[in-house]
Amino acid sequence: MTEVENKLPAETPLSPKKRAIIVGASSGIGAALAHRLADEGFLVALLARRAEMLEKLTNEINSKHGETRAINYIHDVTDYESVPELLKKIISDLGGLDTFVYNAGISVMVGLKKYDFEKDRQTFDVNLNGALAWLNPVAELFQNLKSGQIVGVSSVAGERGRVGNPSYNVSKAALTCYLEALRNRLTRYGVNVLTVKPGPVETDMIKDVDGVLFPISAEQAAGDIFNAMRKRKQEVYTSARWRWIMLVVRNIPSFIFRKMTF
Ligand SMILES: NC(=O)c1ccc[n+]([C@@H]2O[C@H](COP(=O)([O-])OP(=O)(O)OC[C@H]3O[C@@H](n4cnc5c(N)ncnc54)[C@H](OP(=O)(O)O)[C@@H]3O)[C@@H](O)[C@H]2O)c1
């Protein structure tokens, strides 16, 4: 038994423990989901770069429950080579894995009339390549186990190419498409793949953006995600009204969309 495993509460028939990894857990939606999963009895492994934020969150969760329900690992998702070993270590520490959440994401603004490959590449490295680095080995594991749940936090922003932040739109469109492909591969093995499409959520990511439409709290987003996980849905918009807003937005003809400034 590893040192970390020793600290985790043991699973018993009357107290079954689900084990989850959240990549991108230090703030916002990831942190709120960490709380929610721990509240629901999960053991959670929390990953991100900011050590202090992760430590604070871990302590909050563990003192709230009076036992170790959260452990953390400092990790930068662009350190792709480290993923297979780290995944093995976390699974060994948790004593297994039932749920994997890829939530890490950045939005690097370029400017309405500007073009910047370096910023575009950073966006892709975190939002897409980091997701592939983690989801490939997790998909293979769950395929072999014939069980498990994958949750990918994409965005409504992936549904159209817009003037404001093209590379963010593309990174999320690609992530959504990749998650669909994973679902088509893995459903036959009993693995659920949930694509999360948030509209605006009040987190650090949008703190400098003015005039966002229908923002919700990170806790509300986490609640919607958890309900969708429980029902083993394939896709969830949070809040739910964004399903209908995006139905309209997806169908705005290009000759009108080209004149829009959002
Ligand atoms: N807020 C919104 O309106 C909104 C809307 C649609 C979709 N989303 C998506 O929701 C997800 C969560 O975002 P949020 O709104 O909760 O913003 P946030 O508070 O900024 O959270 C982003 C998370 O990603 C992690 N992250 C970023 N770069 C990373 C890296 N290189 N390595 C490891 N972790 C990294 C951050 O941790 P560290 O910085 O500590 O590494 C943080 O935990 C993102 O995928 C975002 O695209 C958000």
PDB file of N, CA, C and O and ligand atoms in Angstrom, residues 23-31 47-51 53-54 75-79 102-107 125-127 153-157 168 171-172 175 196-207 212 216 218 238, ligand 1:
ATOM      1  N   VAL A  23      -8.583  16.928 -13.897  1.00  0.00           N
ATOM      2  CA  VAL A  23      -7.434  17.683 -14.405  1.00  0.00           C
ATOM      3  C   VAL A  23      -7.907  19.115 -14.657  1.00  0.00           C
ATOM      4  O   VAL A  23      -8.833  19.340 -15.444  1.00  0.00           O
ATOM      5  N   GLY A  24      -7.256  20.069 -13.969  1.00  0.00           N
ATOM      6  CA  GLY A  24      -7.722  21.458 -14.024  1.00  0.00           C
ATOM      7  C   GLY A  24      -8.682  21.706 -12.884  1.00  0.00           C
ATOM      8  O   GLY A  24      -9.820  22.133 -13.081  1.00  0.00           O
ATOM      9  N   ALA A  25      -8.199  21.449 -11.648  1.00  0.00           N
ATOM     10  CA  ALA A  25      -9.106  21.457 -10.491  1.00  0.00           C
ATOM     11  C   ALA A  25      -8.857  22.615  -9.530  1.00  0.00           C
ATOM     12  O   ALA A  25      -9.547  22.722  -8.524  1.00  0.00           O
ATOM     13  N   SER A  26      -7.901  23.490  -9.830  1.00  0.00           N
ATOM     14  CA  SER A  26      -7.485  24.457  -8.805  1.00  0.00           C
ATOM     15  C   SER A  26      -8.438  25.627  -8.619  1.00  0.00           C
ATOM     16  O   SER A  26      -8.369  26.307  -7.597  1.00  0.00           O
ATOM     17  N   SER A  27      -9.306  25.895  -9.593  1.00  0.00           N
ATOM     18  CA  SER A  27     -10.216  27.039  -9.454  1.00  0.00           C
ATOM     19  C   SER A  27     -11.474  26.795 -10.286  1.00  0.00           C
ATOM     20  O   SER A  27     -11.572  25.804 -11.007  1.00  0.00           O
ATOM     21  N   GLY A  28     -12.420  27.728 -10.173  1.00  0.00           N
ATOM     22  CA  GLY A  28     -13.592  27.742 -11.051  1.00  0.00           C
ATOM     23  C   GLY A  28     -14.395  26.452 -11.055  1.00  0.00           C
ATOM     24  O   GLY A  28     -14.681  25.851 -10.010  1.00  0.00           O
ATOM     25  N   ILE A  29     -14.750  26.015 -12.249  1.00  0.00           N
ATOM     26  CA  ILE A  29     -15.638  24.854 -12.417  1.00  0.00           C
ATOM     27  C   ILE A  29     -14.990  23.587 -11.841  1.00  0.00           C
ATOM     28  O   ILE A  29     -15.650  22.782 -11.179  1.00  0.00           O
ATOM     29  N   GLY A  30     -13.696  23.420 -12.071  1.00  0.00           N
ATOM     30  CA  GLY A  30     -12.998  22.221 -11.589  1.00  0.00           C
ATOM     31  C   GLY A  30     -13.017  22.131 -10.079  1.00  0.00           C
ATOM     32  O   GLY A  30     -13.262  21.052  -9.507  1.00  0.00           O
ATOM     33  N   ALA A  31     -12.772  23.260  -9.408  1.00  0.00           N
ATOM     34  CA  ALA A  31     -12.775  23.266  -7.937  1.00  0.00           C
ATOM     35  C   ALA A  31     -14.184  23.000  -7.406  1.00  0.00           C
ATOM     36  O   ALA A  31     -14.359  22.251  -6.437  1.00  0.00           O
ATOM     37  N   LEU A  47      -5.672  17.876  -9.971  1.00  0.00           N
ATOM     38  CA  LEU A  47      -4.446  18.237 -10.690  1.00  0.00           C
ATOM     39  C   LEU A  47      -4.536  19.653 -11.255  1.00  0.00           C
ATOM     40  O   LEU A  47      -5.590  20.047 -11.771  1.00  0.00           O
ATOM     41  N   ALA A  48      -3.439  20.370 -11.170  1.00  0.00           N
ATOM     42  CA  ALA A  48      -3.306  21.687 -11.802  1.00  0.00           C
ATOM     43  C   ALA A  48      -1.893  22.174 -11.501  1.00  0.00           C
ATOM     44  O   ALA A  48      -1.101  21.460 -10.867  1.00  0.00           O
ATOM     45  N   ARG A  49      -1.572  23.417 -11.967  1.00  0.00           N
ATOM     46  CA  ARG A  49      -0.221  23.944 -11.732  1.00  0.00           C
ATOM     47  C   ARG A  49      -0.107  24.688 -10.408  1.00  0.00           C
ATOM     48  O   ARG A  49       0.920  24.654  -9.760  1.00  0.00           O
ATOM     49  N   ARG A  50      -1.157  25.401  -9.984  1.00  0.00           N
ATOM     50  CA  ARG A  50      -1.039  26.285  -8.814  1.00  0.00           C
ATOM     51  C   ARG A  50      -1.133  25.494  -7.507  1.00  0.00           C
ATOM     52  O   ARG A  50      -2.227  25.149  -7.041  1.00  0.00           O
ATOM     53  N   ALA A  51       0.056  25.244  -6.924  1.00  0.00           N
ATOM     54  CA  ALA A  51       0.157  24.388  -5.740  1.00  0.00           C
ATOM     55  C   ALA A  51      -0.661  24.917  -4.563  1.00  0.00           C
ATOM     56  O   ALA A  51      -1.367  24.158  -3.895  1.00  0.00           O
ATOM     57  N   MET A  53      -3.290  26.897  -4.426  1.00  0.00           N
ATOM     58  CA  MET A  53      -4.751  26.791  -4.628  1.00  0.00           C
ATOM     59  C   MET A  53      -5.197  25.336  -4.447  1.00  0.00           C
ATOM     60  O   MET A  53      -6.227  25.056  -3.838  1.00  0.00           O
ATOM     61  N   LEU A  54      -4.389  24.419  -4.979  1.00  0.00           N
ATOM     62  CA  LEU A  54      -4.738  22.994  -4.865  1.00  0.00           C
ATOM     63  C   LEU A  54      -4.705  22.533  -3.416  1.00  0.00           C
ATOM     64  O   LEU A  54      -5.578  21.791  -2.963  1.00  0.00           O
ATOM     65  N   HIS A  75       0.695  19.561 -11.641  1.00  0.00           N
ATOM     66  CA  HIS A  75       0.900  19.055 -13.007  1.00  0.00           C
ATOM     67  C   HIS A  75       0.561  20.144 -14.016  1.00  0.00           C
ATOM     68  O   HIS A  75      -0.445  20.836 -13.892  1.00  0.00           O
ATOM     69  N   ASP A  76       1.427  20.254 -15.022  1.00  0.00           N
ATOM     70  CA  ASP A  76       1.150  21.138 -16.160  1.00  0.00           C
ATOM     71  C   ASP A  76       0.758  20.238 -17.323  1.00  0.00           C
ATOM     72  O   ASP A  76       1.538  19.351 -17.711  1.00  0.00           O
ATOM     73  N   VAL A  77      -0.428  20.440 -17.885  1.00  0.00           N
ATOM     74  CA  VAL A  77      -0.912  19.506 -18.919  1.00  0.00           C
ATOM     75  C   VAL A  77      -0.067  19.547 -20.193  1.00  0.00           C
ATOM     76  O   VAL A  77      -0.176  18.656 -21.027  1.00  0.00           O
ATOM     77  N   THR A  78       0.781  20.593 -20.320  1.00  0.00           N
ATOM     78  CA  THR A  78       1.640  20.627 -21.518  1.00  0.00           C
ATOM     79  C   THR A  78       2.901  19.763 -21.331  1.00  0.00           C
ATOM     80  O   THR A  78       3.688  19.619 -22.249  1.00  0.00           O
ATOM     81  N   ASP A  79       3.038  19.194 -20.145  1.00  0.00           N
ATOM     82  CA  ASP A  79       4.125  18.237 -19.902  1.00  0.00           C
ATOM     83  C   ASP A  79       3.590  16.847 -20.305  1.00  0.00           C
ATOM     84  O   ASP A  79       3.374  15.970 -19.478  1.00  0.00           O
ATOM     85  N   TYR A 102     -11.578  15.878 -17.741  1.00  0.00           N
ATOM     86  CA  TYR A 102     -10.618  16.828 -18.305  1.00  0.00           C
ATOM     87  C   TYR A 102     -11.297  18.191 -18.368  1.00  0.00           C
ATOM     88  O   TYR A 102     -12.193  18.418 -19.176  1.00  0.00           O
ATOM     89  N   ASN A 103     -10.851  19.074 -17.479  1.00  0.00           N
ATOM     90  CA  ASN A 103     -11.473  20.396 -17.343  1.00  0.00           C
ATOM     91  C   ASN A 103     -10.489  21.522 -17.637  1.00  0.00           C
ATOM     92  O   ASN A 103     -10.901  22.669 -17.798  1.00  0.00           O
ATOM     93  N   ALA A 104      -9.184  21.219 -17.725  1.00  0.00           N
ATOM     94  CA  ALA A 104      -8.198  22.292 -17.909  1.00  0.00           C
ATOM     95  C   ALA A 104      -8.497  23.057 -19.194  1.00  0.00           C
ATOM     96  O   ALA A 104      -8.817  22.466 -20.223  1.00  0.00           O
ATOM     97  N   GLY A 105      -8.400  24.366 -19.101  1.00  0.00           N
ATOM     98  CA  GLY A 105      -8.648  25.176 -20.288  1.00  0.00           C
ATOM     99  C   GLY A 105      -8.163  26.589 -20.079  1.00  0.00           C
ATOM    100  O   GLY A 105      -8.140  27.091 -18.956  1.00  0.00           O
ATOM    101  N   ILE A 106      -7.739  27.212 -21.170  1.00  0.00           N
ATOM    102  CA  ILE A 106      -7.357  28.623 -21.115  1.00  0.00           C
ATOM    103  C   ILE A 106      -7.995  29.343 -22.301  1.00  0.00           C
ATOM    104  O   ILE A 106      -8.319  28.719 -23.314  1.00  0.00           O
ATOM    105  N   SER A 107      -8.167  30.638 -22.113  1.00  0.00           N
ATOM    106  CA  SER A 107      -8.666  31.474 -23.203  1.00  0.00           C
ATOM    107  C   SER A 107      -7.701  32.638 -23.322  1.00  0.00           C
ATOM    108  O   SER A 107      -7.681  33.517 -22.464  1.00  0.00           O
ATOM    109  N   ASP A 125      -2.329  23.881 -26.974  1.00  0.00           N
ATOM    110  CA  ASP A 125      -1.523  22.989 -26.127  1.00  0.00           C
ATOM    111  C   ASP A 125      -2.286  22.563 -24.879  1.00  0.00           C
ATOM    112  O   ASP A 125      -2.186  21.417 -24.452  1.00  0.00           O
ATOM    113  N   VAL A 126      -3.038  23.496 -24.301  1.00  0.00           N
ATOM    114  CA  VAL A 126      -3.782  23.171 -23.069  1.00  0.00           C
ATOM    115  C   VAL A 126      -5.149  22.553 -23.404  1.00  0.00           C
ATOM    116  O   VAL A 126      -5.493  21.478 -22.905  1.00  0.00           O
ATOM    117  N   ASN A 127      -5.922  23.242 -24.257  1.00  0.00           N
ATOM    118  CA  ASN A 127      -7.323  22.842 -24.450  1.00  0.00           C
ATOM    119  C   ASN A 127      -7.456  21.558 -25.259  1.00  0.00           C
ATOM    120  O   ASN A 127      -8.412  20.809 -25.060  1.00  0.00           O
ATOM    121  N   VAL A 153     -14.725  18.872 -20.455  1.00  0.00           N
ATOM    122  CA  VAL A 153     -15.354  20.195 -20.406  1.00  0.00           C
ATOM    123  C   VAL A 153     -14.947  20.970 -21.660  1.00  0.00           C
ATOM    124  O   VAL A 153     -13.816  21.430 -21.797  1.00  0.00           O
ATOM    125  N   SER A 154     -15.891  21.057 -22.573  1.00  0.00           N
ATOM    126  CA  SER A 154     -15.682  21.801 -23.813  1.00  0.00           C
ATOM    127  C   SER A 154     -16.334  23.169 -23.635  1.00  0.00           C
ATOM    128  O   SER A 154     -16.190  23.788 -22.583  1.00  0.00           O
ATOM    129  N   SER A 155     -17.106  23.645 -24.615  1.00  0.00           N
ATOM    130  CA  SER A 155     -17.729  24.968 -24.479  1.00  0.00           C
ATOM    131  C   SER A 155     -18.749  25.181 -25.587  1.00  0.00           C
ATOM    132  O   SER A 155     -18.609  24.625 -26.682  1.00  0.00           O
ATOM    133  N   VAL A 156     -19.732  26.048 -25.311  1.00  0.00           N
ATOM    134  CA  VAL A 156     -20.616  26.483 -26.400  1.00  0.00           C
ATOM    135  C   VAL A 156     -19.805  27.209 -27.468  1.00  0.00           C
ATOM    136  O   VAL A 156     -20.206  27.276 -28.627  1.00  0.00           O
ATOM    137  N   ALA A 157     -18.631  27.719 -27.058  1.00  0.00           N
ATOM    138  CA  ALA A 157     -17.784  28.461 -28.002  1.00  0.00           C
ATOM    139  C   ALA A 157     -17.269  27.586 -29.140  1.00  0.00           C
ATOM    140  O   ALA A 157     -16.791  28.088 -30.147  1.00  0.00           O
ATOM    141  N   TYR A 168      -9.625  29.710 -29.620  1.00  0.00           N
ATOM    142  CA  TYR A 168     -10.407  29.107 -28.533  1.00  0.00           C
ATOM    143  C   TYR A 168     -11.590  28.342 -29.135  1.00  0.00           C
ATOM    144  O   TYR A 168     -11.856  27.204 -28.766  1.00  0.00           O
ATOM    145  N   SER A 171     -10.250  25.158 -30.712  1.00  0.00           N
ATOM    146  CA  SER A 171      -9.783  24.155 -29.732  1.00  0.00           C
ATOM    147  C   SER A 171     -10.970  23.425 -29.115  1.00  0.00           C
ATOM    148  O   SER A 171     -10.920  22.209 -28.896  1.00  0.00           O
ATOM    149  N   LYS A 172     -12.042  24.163 -28.843  1.00  0.00           N
ATOM    150  CA  LYS A 172     -13.209  23.535 -28.215  1.00  0.00           C
ATOM    151  C   LYS A 172     -14.018  22.745 -29.244  1.00  0.00           C
ATOM    152  O   LYS A 172     -14.586  21.700 -28.914  1.00  0.00           O
ATOM    153  N   LEU A 175     -12.155  19.567 -29.482  1.00  0.00           N
ATOM    154  CA  LEU A 175     -12.338  18.742 -28.277  1.00  0.00           C
ATOM    155  C   LEU A 175     -13.711  18.066 -28.302  1.00  0.00           C
ATOM    156  O   LEU A 175     -13.839  16.878 -28.008  1.00  0.00           O
ATOM    157  N   VAL A 196     -19.347  18.347 -21.838  1.00  0.00           N
ATOM    158  CA  VAL A 196     -19.957  19.466 -21.113  1.00  0.00           C
ATOM    159  C   VAL A 196     -19.778  20.734 -21.940  1.00  0.00           C
ATOM    160  O   VAL A 196     -18.664  21.050 -22.375  1.00  0.00           O
ATOM    161  N   LYS A 197     -20.888  21.448 -22.151  1.00  0.00           N
ATOM    162  CA  LYS A 197     -20.810  22.698 -22.920  1.00  0.00           C
ATOM    163  C   LYS A 197     -21.322  23.849 -22.053  1.00  0.00           C
ATOM    164  O   LYS A 197     -22.511  24.170 -22.079  1.00  0.00           O
ATOM    165  N   PRO A 198     -20.416  24.461 -21.285  1.00  0.00           N
ATOM    166  CA  PRO A 198     -20.863  25.615 -20.495  1.00  0.00           C
ATOM    167  C   PRO A 198     -21.053  26.848 -21.372  1.00  0.00           C
ATOM    168  O   PRO A 198     -20.316  27.067 -22.338  1.00  0.00           O
ATOM    169  N   GLY A 199     -22.071  27.654 -21.007  1.00  0.00           N
ATOM    170  CA  GLY A 199     -22.125  29.044 -21.449  1.00  0.00           C
ATOM    171  C   GLY A 199     -21.274  29.815 -20.443  1.00  0.00           C
ATOM    172  O   GLY A 199     -20.434  29.217 -19.762  1.00  0.00           O
ATOM    173  N   PRO A 200     -21.480  31.132 -20.297  1.00  0.00           N
ATOM    174  CA  PRO A 200     -20.652  31.879 -19.349  1.00  0.00           C
ATOM    175  C   PRO A 200     -20.803  31.404 -17.900  1.00  0.00           C
ATOM    176  O   PRO A 200     -21.918  31.233 -17.414  1.00  0.00           O
ATOM    177  N   VAL A 201     -19.671  31.179 -17.256  1.00  0.00           N
ATOM    178  CA  VAL A 201     -19.638  30.771 -15.845  1.00  0.00           C
ATOM    179  C   VAL A 201     -18.721  31.766 -15.134  1.00  0.00           C
ATOM    180  O   VAL A 201     -17.627  32.064 -15.631  1.00  0.00           O
ATOM    181  N   GLU A 202     -19.174  32.266 -13.963  1.00  0.00           N
ATOM    182  CA  GLU A 202     -18.414  33.312 -13.260  1.00  0.00           C
ATOM    183  C   GLU A 202     -17.148  32.742 -12.642  1.00  0.00           C
ATOM    184  O   GLU A 202     -17.135  32.328 -11.485  1.00  0.00           O
ATOM    185  N   THR A 203     -16.088  32.698 -13.421  1.00  0.00           N
ATOM    186  CA  THR A 203     -14.790  32.198 -12.947  1.00  0.00           C
ATOM    187  C   THR A 203     -13.722  33.185 -13.399  1.00  0.00           C
ATOM    188  O   THR A 203     -14.004  34.142 -14.122  1.00  0.00           O
ATOM    189  N   ASP A 204     -12.471  32.887 -13.009  1.00  0.00           N
ATOM    190  CA  ASP A 204     -11.354  33.744 -13.413  1.00  0.00           C
ATOM    191  C   ASP A 204     -11.318  33.936 -14.928  1.00  0.00           C
ATOM    192  O   ASP A 204     -10.899  34.975 -15.423  1.00  0.00           O
ATOM    193  N   MET A 205     -11.743  32.893 -15.651  1.00  0.00           N
ATOM    194  CA  MET A 205     -11.619  32.931 -17.106  1.00  0.00           C
ATOM    195  C   MET A 205     -12.355  34.109 -17.733  1.00  0.00           C
ATOM    196  O   MET A 205     -11.906  34.677 -18.722  1.00  0.00           O
ATOM    197  N   ILE A 206     -13.509  34.486 -17.155  1.00  0.00           N
ATOM    198  CA  ILE A 206     -14.272  35.558 -17.808  1.00  0.00           C
ATOM    199  C   ILE A 206     -14.368  36.812 -16.930  1.00  0.00           C
ATOM    200  O   ILE A 206     -15.204  37.673 -17.171  1.00  0.00           O
ATOM    201  N   LYS A 207     -13.469  36.898 -15.920  1.00  0.00           N
ATOM    202  CA  LYS A 207     -13.618  38.017 -14.963  1.00  0.00           C
ATOM    203  C   LYS A 207     -13.422  39.388 -15.633  1.00  0.00           C
ATOM    204  O   LYS A 207     -13.962  40.378 -15.158  1.00  0.00           O
ATOM    205  N   VAL A 212     -21.466  39.687 -20.258  1.00  0.00           N
ATOM    206  CA  VAL A 212     -21.746  38.300 -20.637  1.00  0.00           C
ATOM    207  C   VAL A 212     -23.222  37.981 -20.400  1.00  0.00           C
ATOM    208  O   VAL A 212     -23.838  38.507 -19.476  1.00  0.00           O
ATOM    209  N   ILE A 216     -23.679  32.034 -14.847  1.00  0.00           N
ATOM    210  CA  ILE A 216     -24.067  31.222 -13.691  1.00  0.00           C
ATOM    211  C   ILE A 216     -22.835  31.031 -12.807  1.00  0.00           C
ATOM    212  O   ILE A 216     -21.703  31.303 -13.229  1.00  0.00           O
ATOM    213  N   ALA A 218     -20.000  28.835 -10.598  1.00  0.00           N
ATOM    214  CA  ALA A 218     -19.273  27.576 -10.820  1.00  0.00           C
ATOM    215  C   ALA A 218     -19.983  26.427 -10.108  1.00  0.00           C
ATOM    216  O   ALA A 218     -19.993  25.288 -10.592  1.00  0.00           O
ATOM    217  N   THR A 238     -24.658  23.871 -19.745  1.00  0.00           N
ATOM    218  CA  THR A 238     -24.851  24.470 -18.425  1.00  0.00           C
ATOM    219  C   THR A 238     -24.654  25.981 -18.549  1.00  0.00           C
ATOM    220  O   THR A 238     -23.628  26.402 -19.050  1.00  0.00           O
TER     221      THR A 238
HETATM  222  N1  LIG B   1     -15.922  30.282 -17.409  1.00  0.00           N
HETATM  223  C1  LIG B   1     -16.588  30.174 -18.546  1.00  0.00           C
HETATM  224  O1  LIG B   1     -17.391  31.063 -18.908  1.00  0.00           O
HETATM  225  C2  LIG B   1     -16.437  28.951 -19.416  1.00  0.00           C
HETATM  226  C3  LIG B   1     -17.319  28.791 -20.495  1.00  0.00           C
HETATM  227  C4  LIG B   1     -17.199  27.671 -21.303  1.00  0.00           C
HETATM  228  C5  LIG B   1     -16.223  26.728 -21.042  1.00  0.00           C
HETATM  229  N2  LIG B   1     -15.357  26.904 -19.986  1.00  0.00           N
HETATM  230  C6  LIG B   1     -14.333  25.881 -19.765  1.00  0.00           C
HETATM  231  O2  LIG B   1     -14.406  25.427 -18.438  1.00  0.00           O
HETATM  232  C7  LIG B   1     -13.133  24.915 -18.044  1.00  0.00           C
HETATM  233  C8  LIG B   1     -12.771  25.456 -16.669  1.00  0.00           C
HETATM  234  O3  LIG B   1     -12.568  26.854 -16.757  1.00  0.00           O
HETATM  235  P1  LIG B   1     -13.027  27.882 -15.628  1.00  0.00           P
HETATM  236  O4  LIG B   1     -14.038  28.767 -16.214  1.00  0.00           O
HETATM  237  O5  LIG B   1     -13.349  27.164 -14.392  1.00  0.00           O
HETATM  238  O6  LIG B   1     -11.698  28.776 -15.487  1.00  0.00           O
HETATM  239  P2  LIG B   1     -10.484  28.746 -14.446  1.00  0.00           P
HETATM  240  O7  LIG B   1     -10.963  29.050 -13.096  1.00  0.00           O
HETATM  241  O8  LIG B   1      -9.455  29.605 -15.076  1.00  0.00           O
HETATM  242  O9  LIG B   1     -10.014  27.202 -14.463  1.00  0.00           O
HETATM  243  C9  LIG B   1      -9.132  26.681 -15.413  1.00  0.00           C
HETATM  244  C10 LIG B   1      -8.467  25.462 -14.817  1.00  0.00           C
HETATM  245  O10 LIG B   1      -7.583  24.908 -15.815  1.00  0.00           O
HETATM  246  C11 LIG B   1      -6.319  24.724 -15.212  1.00  0.00           C
HETATM  247  N3  LIG B   1      -5.234  24.861 -16.186  1.00  0.00           N
HETATM  248  C12 LIG B   1      -5.024  25.858 -17.078  1.00  0.00           C
HETATM  249  N4  LIG B   1      -3.871  25.658 -17.729  1.00  0.00           N
HETATM  250  C13 LIG B   1      -3.336  24.509 -17.223  1.00  0.00           C
HETATM  251  C14 LIG B   1      -2.137  23.780 -17.471  1.00  0.00           C
HETATM  252  N5  LIG B   1      -1.231  24.192 -18.373  1.00  0.00           N
HETATM  253  N6  LIG B   1      -1.910  22.656 -16.764  1.00  0.00           N
HETATM  254  C15 LIG B   1      -2.804  22.220 -15.841  1.00  0.00           C
HETATM  255  N7  LIG B   1      -3.954  22.856 -15.573  1.00  0.00           N
HETATM  256  C16 LIG B   1      -4.211  23.989 -16.250  1.00  0.00           C
HETATM  257  C17 LIG B   1      -6.210  25.826 -14.167  1.00  0.00           C
HETATM  258  O11 LIG B   1      -5.262  25.454 -13.184  1.00  0.00           O
HETATM  259  P3  LIG B   1      -3.803  26.139 -12.978  1.00  0.00           P
HETATM  260  O12 LIG B   1      -3.849  27.510 -13.555  1.00  0.00           O
HETATM  261  O13 LIG B   1      -3.605  26.090 -11.507  1.00  0.00           O
HETATM  262  O14 LIG B   1      -2.863  25.227 -13.710  1.00  0.00           O
HETATM  263  C18 LIG B   1      -7.619  25.822 -13.598  1.00  0.00           C
HETATM  264  O15 LIG B   1      -7.728  24.821 -12.612  1.00  0.00           O
HETATM  265  C19 LIG B   1     -12.149  25.317 -19.142  1.00  0.00           C
HETATM  266  O16 LIG B   1     -11.892  24.212 -19.984  1.00  0.00           O
HETATM  267  C20 LIG B   1     -12.902  26.382 -19.907  1.00  0.00           C
HETATM  268  O17 LIG B   1     -12.485  26.457 -21.261  1.00  0.00           O
HETATM  269  C21 LIG B   1     -15.451  27.988 -19.163  1.00  0.00           C
END
